[in-house]
mmCIF file of the C-alpha atoms, coordinates in Angstrom:
data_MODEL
# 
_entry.id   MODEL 
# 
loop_
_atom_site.group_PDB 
_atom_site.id 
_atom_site.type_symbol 
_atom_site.label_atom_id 
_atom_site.label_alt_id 
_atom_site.label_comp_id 
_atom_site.label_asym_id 
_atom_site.label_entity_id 
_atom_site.label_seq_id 
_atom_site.pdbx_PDB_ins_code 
_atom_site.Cartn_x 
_atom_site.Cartn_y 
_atom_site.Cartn_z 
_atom_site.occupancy 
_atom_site.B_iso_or_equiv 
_atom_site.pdbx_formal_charge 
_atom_site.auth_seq_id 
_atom_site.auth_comp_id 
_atom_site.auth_asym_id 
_atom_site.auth_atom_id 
_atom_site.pdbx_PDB_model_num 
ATOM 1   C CA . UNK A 1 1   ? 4.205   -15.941 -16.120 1.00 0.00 ? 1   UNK A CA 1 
ATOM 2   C CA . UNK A 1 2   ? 5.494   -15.035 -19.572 1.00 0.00 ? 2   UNK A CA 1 
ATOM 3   C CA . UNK A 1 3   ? 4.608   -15.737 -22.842 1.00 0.00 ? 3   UNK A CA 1 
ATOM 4   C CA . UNK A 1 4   ? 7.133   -18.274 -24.816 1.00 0.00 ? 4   UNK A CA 1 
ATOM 5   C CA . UNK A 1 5   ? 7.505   -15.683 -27.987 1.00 0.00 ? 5   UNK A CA 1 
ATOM 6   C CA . UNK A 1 6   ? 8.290   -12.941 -25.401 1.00 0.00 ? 6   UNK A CA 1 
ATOM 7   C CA . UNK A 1 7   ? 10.861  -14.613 -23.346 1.00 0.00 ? 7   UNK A CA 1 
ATOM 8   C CA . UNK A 1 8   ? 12.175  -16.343 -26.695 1.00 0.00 ? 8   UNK A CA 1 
ATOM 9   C CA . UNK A 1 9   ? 12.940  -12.648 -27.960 1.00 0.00 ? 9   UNK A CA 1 
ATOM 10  C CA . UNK A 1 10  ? 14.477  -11.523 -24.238 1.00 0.00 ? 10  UNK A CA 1 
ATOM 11  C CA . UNK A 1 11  ? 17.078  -14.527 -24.495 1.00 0.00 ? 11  UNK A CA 1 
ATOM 12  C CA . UNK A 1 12  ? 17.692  -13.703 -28.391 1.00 0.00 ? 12  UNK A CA 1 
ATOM 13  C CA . UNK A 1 13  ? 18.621  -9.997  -27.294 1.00 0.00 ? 13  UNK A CA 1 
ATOM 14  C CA . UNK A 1 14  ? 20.379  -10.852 -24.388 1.00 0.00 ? 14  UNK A CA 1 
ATOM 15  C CA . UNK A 1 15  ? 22.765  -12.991 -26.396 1.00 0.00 ? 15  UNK A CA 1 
ATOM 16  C CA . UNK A 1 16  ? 23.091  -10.024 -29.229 1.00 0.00 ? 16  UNK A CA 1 
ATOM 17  C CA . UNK A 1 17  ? 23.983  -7.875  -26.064 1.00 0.00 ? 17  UNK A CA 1 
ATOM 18  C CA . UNK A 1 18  ? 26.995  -10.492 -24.953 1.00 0.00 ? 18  UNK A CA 1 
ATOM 19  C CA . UNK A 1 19  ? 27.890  -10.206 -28.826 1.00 0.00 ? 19  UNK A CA 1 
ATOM 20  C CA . UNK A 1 20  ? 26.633  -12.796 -30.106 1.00 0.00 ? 20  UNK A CA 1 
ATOM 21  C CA . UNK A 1 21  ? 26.558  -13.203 -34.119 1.00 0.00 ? 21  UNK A CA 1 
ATOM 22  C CA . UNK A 1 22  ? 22.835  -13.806 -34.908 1.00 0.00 ? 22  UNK A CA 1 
ATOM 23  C CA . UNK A 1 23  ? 21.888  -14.763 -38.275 1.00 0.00 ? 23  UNK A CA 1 
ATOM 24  C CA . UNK A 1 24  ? 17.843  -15.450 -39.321 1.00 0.00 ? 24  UNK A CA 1 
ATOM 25  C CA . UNK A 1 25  ? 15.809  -16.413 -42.053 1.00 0.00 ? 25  UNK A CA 1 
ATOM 26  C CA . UNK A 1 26  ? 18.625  -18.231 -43.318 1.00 0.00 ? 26  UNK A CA 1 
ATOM 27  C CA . UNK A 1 27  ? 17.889  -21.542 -44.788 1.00 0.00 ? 27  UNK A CA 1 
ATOM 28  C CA . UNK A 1 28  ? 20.890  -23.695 -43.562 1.00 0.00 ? 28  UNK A CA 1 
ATOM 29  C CA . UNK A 1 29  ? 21.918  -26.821 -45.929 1.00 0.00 ? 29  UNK A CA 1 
ATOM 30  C CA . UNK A 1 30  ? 24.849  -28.033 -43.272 1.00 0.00 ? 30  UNK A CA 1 
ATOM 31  C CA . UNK A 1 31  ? 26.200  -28.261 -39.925 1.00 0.00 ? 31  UNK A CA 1 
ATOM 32  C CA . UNK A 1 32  ? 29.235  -30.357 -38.884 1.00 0.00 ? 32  UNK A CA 1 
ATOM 33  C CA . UNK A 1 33  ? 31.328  -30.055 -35.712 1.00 0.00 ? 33  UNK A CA 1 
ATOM 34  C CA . UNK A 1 34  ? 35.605  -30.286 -36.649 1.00 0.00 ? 34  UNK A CA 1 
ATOM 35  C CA . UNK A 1 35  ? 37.876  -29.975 -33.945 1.00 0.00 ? 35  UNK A CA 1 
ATOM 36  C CA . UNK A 1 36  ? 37.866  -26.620 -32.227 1.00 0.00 ? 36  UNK A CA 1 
ATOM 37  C CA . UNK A 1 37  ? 34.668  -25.344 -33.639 1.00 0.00 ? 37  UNK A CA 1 
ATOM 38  C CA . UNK A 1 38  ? 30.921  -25.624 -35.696 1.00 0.00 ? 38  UNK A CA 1 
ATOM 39  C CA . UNK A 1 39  ? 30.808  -25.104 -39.388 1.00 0.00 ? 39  UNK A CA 1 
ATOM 40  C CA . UNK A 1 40  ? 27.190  -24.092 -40.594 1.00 0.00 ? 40  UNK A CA 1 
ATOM 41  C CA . UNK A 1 41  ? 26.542  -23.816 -44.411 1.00 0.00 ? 41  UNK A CA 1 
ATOM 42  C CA . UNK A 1 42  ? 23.862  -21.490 -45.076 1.00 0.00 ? 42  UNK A CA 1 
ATOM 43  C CA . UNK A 1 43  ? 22.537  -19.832 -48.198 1.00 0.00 ? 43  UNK A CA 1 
ATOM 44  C CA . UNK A 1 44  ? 23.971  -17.001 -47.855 1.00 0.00 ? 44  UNK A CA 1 
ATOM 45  C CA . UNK A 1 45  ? 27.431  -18.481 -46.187 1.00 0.00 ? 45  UNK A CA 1 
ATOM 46  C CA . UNK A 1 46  ? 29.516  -20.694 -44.536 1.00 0.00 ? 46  UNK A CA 1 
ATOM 47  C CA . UNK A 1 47  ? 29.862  -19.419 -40.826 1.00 0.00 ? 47  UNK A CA 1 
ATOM 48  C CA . UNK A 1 48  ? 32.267  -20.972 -38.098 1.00 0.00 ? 48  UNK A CA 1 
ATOM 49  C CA . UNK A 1 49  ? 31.936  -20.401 -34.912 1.00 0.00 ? 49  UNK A CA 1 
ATOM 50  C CA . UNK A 1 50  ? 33.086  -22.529 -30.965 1.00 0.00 ? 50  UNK A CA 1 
ATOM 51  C CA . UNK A 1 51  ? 29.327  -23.045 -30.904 1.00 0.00 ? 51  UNK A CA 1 
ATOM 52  C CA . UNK A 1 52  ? 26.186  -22.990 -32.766 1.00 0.00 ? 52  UNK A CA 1 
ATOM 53  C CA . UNK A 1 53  ? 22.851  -22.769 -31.233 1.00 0.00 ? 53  UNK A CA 1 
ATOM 54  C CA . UNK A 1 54  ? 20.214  -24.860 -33.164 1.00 0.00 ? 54  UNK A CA 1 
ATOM 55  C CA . UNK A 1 55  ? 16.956  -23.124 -32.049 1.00 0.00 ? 55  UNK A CA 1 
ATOM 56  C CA . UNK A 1 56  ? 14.612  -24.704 -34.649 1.00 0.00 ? 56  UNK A CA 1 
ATOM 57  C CA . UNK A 1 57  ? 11.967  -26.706 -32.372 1.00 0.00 ? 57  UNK A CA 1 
ATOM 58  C CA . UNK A 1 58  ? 11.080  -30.463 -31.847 1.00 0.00 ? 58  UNK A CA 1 
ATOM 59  C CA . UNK A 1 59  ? 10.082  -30.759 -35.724 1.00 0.00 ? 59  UNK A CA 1 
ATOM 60  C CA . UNK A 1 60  ? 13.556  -29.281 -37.090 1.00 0.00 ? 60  UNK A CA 1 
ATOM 61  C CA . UNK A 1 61  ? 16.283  -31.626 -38.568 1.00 0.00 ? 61  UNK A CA 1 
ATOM 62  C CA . UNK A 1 62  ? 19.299  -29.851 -38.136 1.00 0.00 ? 62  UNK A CA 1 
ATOM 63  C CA . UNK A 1 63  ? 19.722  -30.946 -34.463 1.00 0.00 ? 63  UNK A CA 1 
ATOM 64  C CA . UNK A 1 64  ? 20.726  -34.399 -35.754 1.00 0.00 ? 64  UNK A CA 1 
ATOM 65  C CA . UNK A 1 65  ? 23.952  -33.158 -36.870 1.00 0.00 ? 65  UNK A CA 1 
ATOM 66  C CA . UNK A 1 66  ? 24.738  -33.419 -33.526 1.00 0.00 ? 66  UNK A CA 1 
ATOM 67  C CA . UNK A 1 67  ? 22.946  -36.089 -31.618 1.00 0.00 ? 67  UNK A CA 1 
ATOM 68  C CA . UNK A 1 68  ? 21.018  -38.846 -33.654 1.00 0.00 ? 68  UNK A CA 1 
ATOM 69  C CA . UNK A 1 69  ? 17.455  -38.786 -34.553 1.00 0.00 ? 69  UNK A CA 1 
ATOM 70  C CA . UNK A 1 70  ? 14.452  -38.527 -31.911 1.00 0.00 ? 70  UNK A CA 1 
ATOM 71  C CA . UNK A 1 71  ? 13.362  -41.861 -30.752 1.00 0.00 ? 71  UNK A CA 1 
ATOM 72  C CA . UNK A 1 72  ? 9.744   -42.631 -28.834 1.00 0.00 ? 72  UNK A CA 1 
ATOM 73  C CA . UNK A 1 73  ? 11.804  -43.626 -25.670 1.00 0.00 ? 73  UNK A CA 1 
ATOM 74  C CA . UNK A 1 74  ? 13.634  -40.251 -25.796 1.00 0.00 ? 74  UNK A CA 1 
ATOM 75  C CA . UNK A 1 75  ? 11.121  -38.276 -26.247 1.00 0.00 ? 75  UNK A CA 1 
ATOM 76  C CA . UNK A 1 76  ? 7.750   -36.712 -25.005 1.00 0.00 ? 76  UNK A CA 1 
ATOM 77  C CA . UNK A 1 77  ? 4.280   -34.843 -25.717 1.00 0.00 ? 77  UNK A CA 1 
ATOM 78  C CA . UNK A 1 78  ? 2.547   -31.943 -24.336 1.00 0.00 ? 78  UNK A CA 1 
ATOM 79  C CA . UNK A 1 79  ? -1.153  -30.929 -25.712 1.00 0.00 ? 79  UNK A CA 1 
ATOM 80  C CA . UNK A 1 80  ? -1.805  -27.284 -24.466 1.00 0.00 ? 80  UNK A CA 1 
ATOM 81  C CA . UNK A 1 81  ? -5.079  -24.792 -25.168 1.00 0.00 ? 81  UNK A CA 1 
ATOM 82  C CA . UNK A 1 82  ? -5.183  -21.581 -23.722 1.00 0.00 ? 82  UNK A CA 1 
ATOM 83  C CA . UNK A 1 83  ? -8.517  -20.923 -22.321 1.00 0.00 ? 83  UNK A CA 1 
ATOM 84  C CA . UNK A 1 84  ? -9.470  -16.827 -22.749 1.00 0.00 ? 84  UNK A CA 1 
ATOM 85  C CA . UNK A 1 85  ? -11.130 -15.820 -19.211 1.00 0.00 ? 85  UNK A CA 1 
ATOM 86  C CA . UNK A 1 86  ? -11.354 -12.267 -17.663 1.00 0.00 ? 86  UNK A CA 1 
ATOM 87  C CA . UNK A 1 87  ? -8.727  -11.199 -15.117 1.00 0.00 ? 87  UNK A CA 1 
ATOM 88  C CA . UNK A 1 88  ? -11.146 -11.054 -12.790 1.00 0.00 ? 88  UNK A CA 1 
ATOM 89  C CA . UNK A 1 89  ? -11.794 -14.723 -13.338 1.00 0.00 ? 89  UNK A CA 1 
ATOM 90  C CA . UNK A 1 90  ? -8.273  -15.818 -13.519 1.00 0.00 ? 90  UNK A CA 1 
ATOM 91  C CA . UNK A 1 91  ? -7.542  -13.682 -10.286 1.00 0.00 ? 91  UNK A CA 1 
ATOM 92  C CA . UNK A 1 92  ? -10.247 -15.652 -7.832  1.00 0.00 ? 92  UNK A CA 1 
ATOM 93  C CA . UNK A 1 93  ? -9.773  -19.156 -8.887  1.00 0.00 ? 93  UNK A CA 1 
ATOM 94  C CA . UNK A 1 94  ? -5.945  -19.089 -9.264  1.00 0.00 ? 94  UNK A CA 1 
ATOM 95  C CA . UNK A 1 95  ? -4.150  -15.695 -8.602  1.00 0.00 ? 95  UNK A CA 1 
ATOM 96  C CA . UNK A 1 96  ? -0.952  -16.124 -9.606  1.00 0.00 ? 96  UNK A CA 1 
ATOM 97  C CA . UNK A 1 97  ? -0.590  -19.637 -8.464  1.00 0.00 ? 97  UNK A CA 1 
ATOM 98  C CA . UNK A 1 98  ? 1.050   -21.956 -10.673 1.00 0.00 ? 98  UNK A CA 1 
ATOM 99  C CA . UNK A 1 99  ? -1.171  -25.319 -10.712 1.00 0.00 ? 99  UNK A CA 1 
ATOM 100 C CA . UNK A 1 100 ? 0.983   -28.532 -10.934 1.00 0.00 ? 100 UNK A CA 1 
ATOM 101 C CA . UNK A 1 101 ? -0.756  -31.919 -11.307 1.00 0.00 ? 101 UNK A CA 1 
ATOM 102 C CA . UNK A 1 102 ? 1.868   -34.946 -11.337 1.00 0.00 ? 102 UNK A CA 1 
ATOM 103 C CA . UNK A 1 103 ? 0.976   -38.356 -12.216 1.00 0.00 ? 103 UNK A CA 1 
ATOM 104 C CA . UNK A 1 104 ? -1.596  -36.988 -14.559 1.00 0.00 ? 104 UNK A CA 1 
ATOM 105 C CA . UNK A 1 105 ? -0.146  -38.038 -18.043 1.00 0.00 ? 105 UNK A CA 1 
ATOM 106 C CA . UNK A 1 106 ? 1.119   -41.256 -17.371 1.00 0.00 ? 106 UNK A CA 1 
ATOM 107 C CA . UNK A 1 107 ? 3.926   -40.492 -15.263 1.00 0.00 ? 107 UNK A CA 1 
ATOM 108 C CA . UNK A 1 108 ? 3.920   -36.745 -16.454 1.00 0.00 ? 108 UNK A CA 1 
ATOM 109 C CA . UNK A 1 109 ? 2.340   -33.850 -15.156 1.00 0.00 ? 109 UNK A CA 1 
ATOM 110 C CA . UNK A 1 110 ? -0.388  -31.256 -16.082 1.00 0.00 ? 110 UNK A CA 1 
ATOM 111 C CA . UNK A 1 111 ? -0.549  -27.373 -15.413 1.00 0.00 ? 111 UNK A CA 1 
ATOM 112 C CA . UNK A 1 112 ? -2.496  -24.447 -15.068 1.00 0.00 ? 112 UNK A CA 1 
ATOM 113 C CA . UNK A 1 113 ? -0.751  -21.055 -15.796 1.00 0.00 ? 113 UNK A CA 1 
ATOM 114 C CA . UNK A 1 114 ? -2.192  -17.586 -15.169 1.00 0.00 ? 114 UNK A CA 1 
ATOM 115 C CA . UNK A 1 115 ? -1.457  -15.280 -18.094 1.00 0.00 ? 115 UNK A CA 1 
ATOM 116 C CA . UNK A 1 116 ? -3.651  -12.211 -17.960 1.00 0.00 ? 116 UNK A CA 1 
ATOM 117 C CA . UNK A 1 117 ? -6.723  -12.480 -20.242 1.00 0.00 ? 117 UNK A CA 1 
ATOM 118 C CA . UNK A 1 118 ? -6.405  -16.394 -20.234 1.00 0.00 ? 118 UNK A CA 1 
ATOM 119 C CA . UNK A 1 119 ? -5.266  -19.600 -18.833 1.00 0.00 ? 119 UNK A CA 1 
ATOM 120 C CA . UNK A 1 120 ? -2.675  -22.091 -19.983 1.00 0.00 ? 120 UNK A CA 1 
ATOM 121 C CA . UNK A 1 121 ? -3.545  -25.842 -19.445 1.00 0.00 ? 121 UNK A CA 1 
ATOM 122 C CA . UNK A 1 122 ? -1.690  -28.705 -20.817 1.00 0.00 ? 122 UNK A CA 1 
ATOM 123 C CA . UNK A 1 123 ? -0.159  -31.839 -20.053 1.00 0.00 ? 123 UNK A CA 1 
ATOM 124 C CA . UNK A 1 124 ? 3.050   -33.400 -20.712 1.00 0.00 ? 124 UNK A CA 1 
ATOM 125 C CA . UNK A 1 125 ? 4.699   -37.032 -20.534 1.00 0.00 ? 125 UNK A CA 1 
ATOM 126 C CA . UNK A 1 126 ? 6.657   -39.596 -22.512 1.00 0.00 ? 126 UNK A CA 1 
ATOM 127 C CA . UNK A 1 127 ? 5.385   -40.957 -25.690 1.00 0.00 ? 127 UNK A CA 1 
ATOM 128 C CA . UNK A 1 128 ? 5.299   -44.509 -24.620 1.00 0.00 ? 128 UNK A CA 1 
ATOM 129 C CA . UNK A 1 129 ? 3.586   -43.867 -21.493 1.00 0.00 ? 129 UNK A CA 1 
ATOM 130 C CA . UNK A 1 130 ? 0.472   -41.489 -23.236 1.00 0.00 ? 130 UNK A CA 1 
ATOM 131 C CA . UNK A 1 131 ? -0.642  -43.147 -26.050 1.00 0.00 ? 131 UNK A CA 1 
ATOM 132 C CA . UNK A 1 132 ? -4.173  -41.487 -26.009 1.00 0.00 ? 132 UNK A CA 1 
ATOM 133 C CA . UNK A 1 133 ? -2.715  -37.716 -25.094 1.00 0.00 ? 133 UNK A CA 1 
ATOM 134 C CA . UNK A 1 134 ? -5.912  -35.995 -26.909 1.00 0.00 ? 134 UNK A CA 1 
ATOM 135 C CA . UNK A 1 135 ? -8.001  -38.022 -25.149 1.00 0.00 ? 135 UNK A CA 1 
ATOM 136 C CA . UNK A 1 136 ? -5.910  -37.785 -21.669 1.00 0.00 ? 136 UNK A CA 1 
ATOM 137 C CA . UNK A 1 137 ? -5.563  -33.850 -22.154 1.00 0.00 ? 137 UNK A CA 1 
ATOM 138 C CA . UNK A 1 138 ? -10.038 -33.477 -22.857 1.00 0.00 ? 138 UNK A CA 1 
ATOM 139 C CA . UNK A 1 139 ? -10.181 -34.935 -19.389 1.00 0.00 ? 139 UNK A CA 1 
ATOM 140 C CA . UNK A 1 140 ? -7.525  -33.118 -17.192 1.00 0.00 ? 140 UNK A CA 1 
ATOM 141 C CA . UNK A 1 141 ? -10.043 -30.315 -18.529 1.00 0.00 ? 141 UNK A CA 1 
ATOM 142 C CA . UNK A 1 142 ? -13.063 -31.813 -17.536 1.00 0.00 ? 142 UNK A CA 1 
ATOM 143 C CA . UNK A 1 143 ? -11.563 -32.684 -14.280 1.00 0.00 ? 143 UNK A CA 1 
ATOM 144 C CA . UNK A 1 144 ? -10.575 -29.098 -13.795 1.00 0.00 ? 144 UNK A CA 1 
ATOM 145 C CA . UNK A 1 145 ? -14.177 -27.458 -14.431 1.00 0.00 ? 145 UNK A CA 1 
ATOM 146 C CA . UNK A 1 146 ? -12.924 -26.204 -17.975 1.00 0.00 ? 146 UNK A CA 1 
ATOM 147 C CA . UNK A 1 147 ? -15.834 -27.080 -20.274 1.00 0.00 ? 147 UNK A CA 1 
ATOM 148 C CA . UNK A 1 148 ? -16.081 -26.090 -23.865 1.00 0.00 ? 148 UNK A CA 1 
ATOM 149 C CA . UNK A 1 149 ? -14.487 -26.490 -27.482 1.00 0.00 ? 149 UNK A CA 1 
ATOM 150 C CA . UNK A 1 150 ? -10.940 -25.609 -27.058 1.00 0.00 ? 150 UNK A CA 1 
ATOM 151 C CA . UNK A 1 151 ? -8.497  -25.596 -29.748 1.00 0.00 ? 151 UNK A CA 1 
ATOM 152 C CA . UNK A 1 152 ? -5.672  -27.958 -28.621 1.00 0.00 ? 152 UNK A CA 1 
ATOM 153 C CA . UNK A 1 153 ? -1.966  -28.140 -30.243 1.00 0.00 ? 153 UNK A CA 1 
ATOM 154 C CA . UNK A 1 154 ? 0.602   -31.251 -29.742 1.00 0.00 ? 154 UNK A CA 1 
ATOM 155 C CA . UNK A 1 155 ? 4.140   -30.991 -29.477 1.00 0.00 ? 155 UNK A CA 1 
ATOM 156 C CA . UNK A 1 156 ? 7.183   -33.710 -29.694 1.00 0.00 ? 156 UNK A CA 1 
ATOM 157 C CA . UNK A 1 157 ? 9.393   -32.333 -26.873 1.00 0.00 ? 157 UNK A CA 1 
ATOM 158 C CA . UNK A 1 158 ? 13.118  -34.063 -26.814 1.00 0.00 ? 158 UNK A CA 1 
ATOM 159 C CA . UNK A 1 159 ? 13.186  -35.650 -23.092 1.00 0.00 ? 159 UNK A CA 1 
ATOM 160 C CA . UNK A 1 160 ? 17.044  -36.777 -23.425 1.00 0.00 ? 160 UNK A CA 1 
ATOM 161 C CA . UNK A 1 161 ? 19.114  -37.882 -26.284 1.00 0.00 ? 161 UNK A CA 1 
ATOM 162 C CA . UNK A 1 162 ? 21.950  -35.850 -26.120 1.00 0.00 ? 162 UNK A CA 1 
ATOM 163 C CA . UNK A 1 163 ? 25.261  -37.485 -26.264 1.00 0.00 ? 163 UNK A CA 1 
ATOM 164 C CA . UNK A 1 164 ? 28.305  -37.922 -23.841 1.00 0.00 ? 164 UNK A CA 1 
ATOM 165 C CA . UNK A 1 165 ? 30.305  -35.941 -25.751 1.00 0.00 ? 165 UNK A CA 1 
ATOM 166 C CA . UNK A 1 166 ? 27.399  -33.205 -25.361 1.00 0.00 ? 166 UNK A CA 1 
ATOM 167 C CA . UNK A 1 167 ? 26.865  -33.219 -21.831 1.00 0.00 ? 167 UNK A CA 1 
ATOM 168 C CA . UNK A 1 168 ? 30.452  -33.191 -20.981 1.00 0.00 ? 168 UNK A CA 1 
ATOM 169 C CA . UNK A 1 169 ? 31.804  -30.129 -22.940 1.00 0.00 ? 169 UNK A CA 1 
ATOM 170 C CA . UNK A 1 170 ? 32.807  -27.269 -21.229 1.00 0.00 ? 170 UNK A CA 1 
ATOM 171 C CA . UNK A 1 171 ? 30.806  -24.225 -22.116 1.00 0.00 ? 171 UNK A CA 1 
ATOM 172 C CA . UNK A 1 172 ? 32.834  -21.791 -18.982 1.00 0.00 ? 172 UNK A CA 1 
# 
């Protein structure tokens, strides 16, 4: 298993390494697409480019520039904790077996990861089908012989949404 920051950092380098143009901590006021390619107006400048990659998370507005805004039938939630435990621990009950539970969230699925010095446990489904995903999440845990206090965090993933025009361009 890997961390999300760490493999978020190997992708970011392996596109610098193709030679990729990679500009951050801009604040970005515009992004249209014109024929041929993506125009992004930062603070700095006004960059074009045949794409753009808009890697600002669920929460970020700049990805409806090019696909219209999230809806609750397009979209899901995952509530994750991670759960220290000593290697030891982690080692006996799990290895480095990835637990899958589908049906769990209704109609999603819950996990289990292995990372070291501490599992991660969440669930994930669509919005309209876990209305209660606090309360679904505190008893995949209980269910799983994880008892405690654990600080949980929500996120709004984007399930589908993109549009034709999207998922039929050519990026080879």
């Amino acid at each position: 298993m890997v961390s999300r920051d760490v493999f978020d950092n190997l992708l970011l380098e392996k596109a610098k390494e193709t030679g990729a143009e990679v500009h951050t901590g801009e604040k970005v006021y515009r992004c249209a697409e014109s024929p041929g390619y993506v125009e992004v107006t930062t603070e700095k400048e006004t960059y074009q480019a045949r794409f753009a990659i808009i890697a600002e998370g669920a929460h970020g507005l700049l990805k409806t520039c090019v696909r219209p805004v999230d809806n609750e039938e397009e979209c899901g939630v995952c509530v994750v904790t991670e759960i220290p435990a000593e290697e030891e621990e982690i080692k006996e009950k799990i290895g480095k077996t990835v637990d899958m539970y589908f049906g769990v969230a209704g109609g999603g699925y819950g996990w289990i990861f292995p990372h070291g010095t501490y599992y991660s446990v969440g669930i994930g489904g669509l919005i309209k089908d876990l209305p209660h995903p606090k309360e679904t999440m505190l008893e995949f845990l209980k269910c799983n012989g994880f008892s405690g206090n654990y600080k949980l965090k929500g996120h709004k993933i984007l399930w589908a949404g993109l549009s034709e025009r999207l998922r039929a361009q050519e990026f080879f």
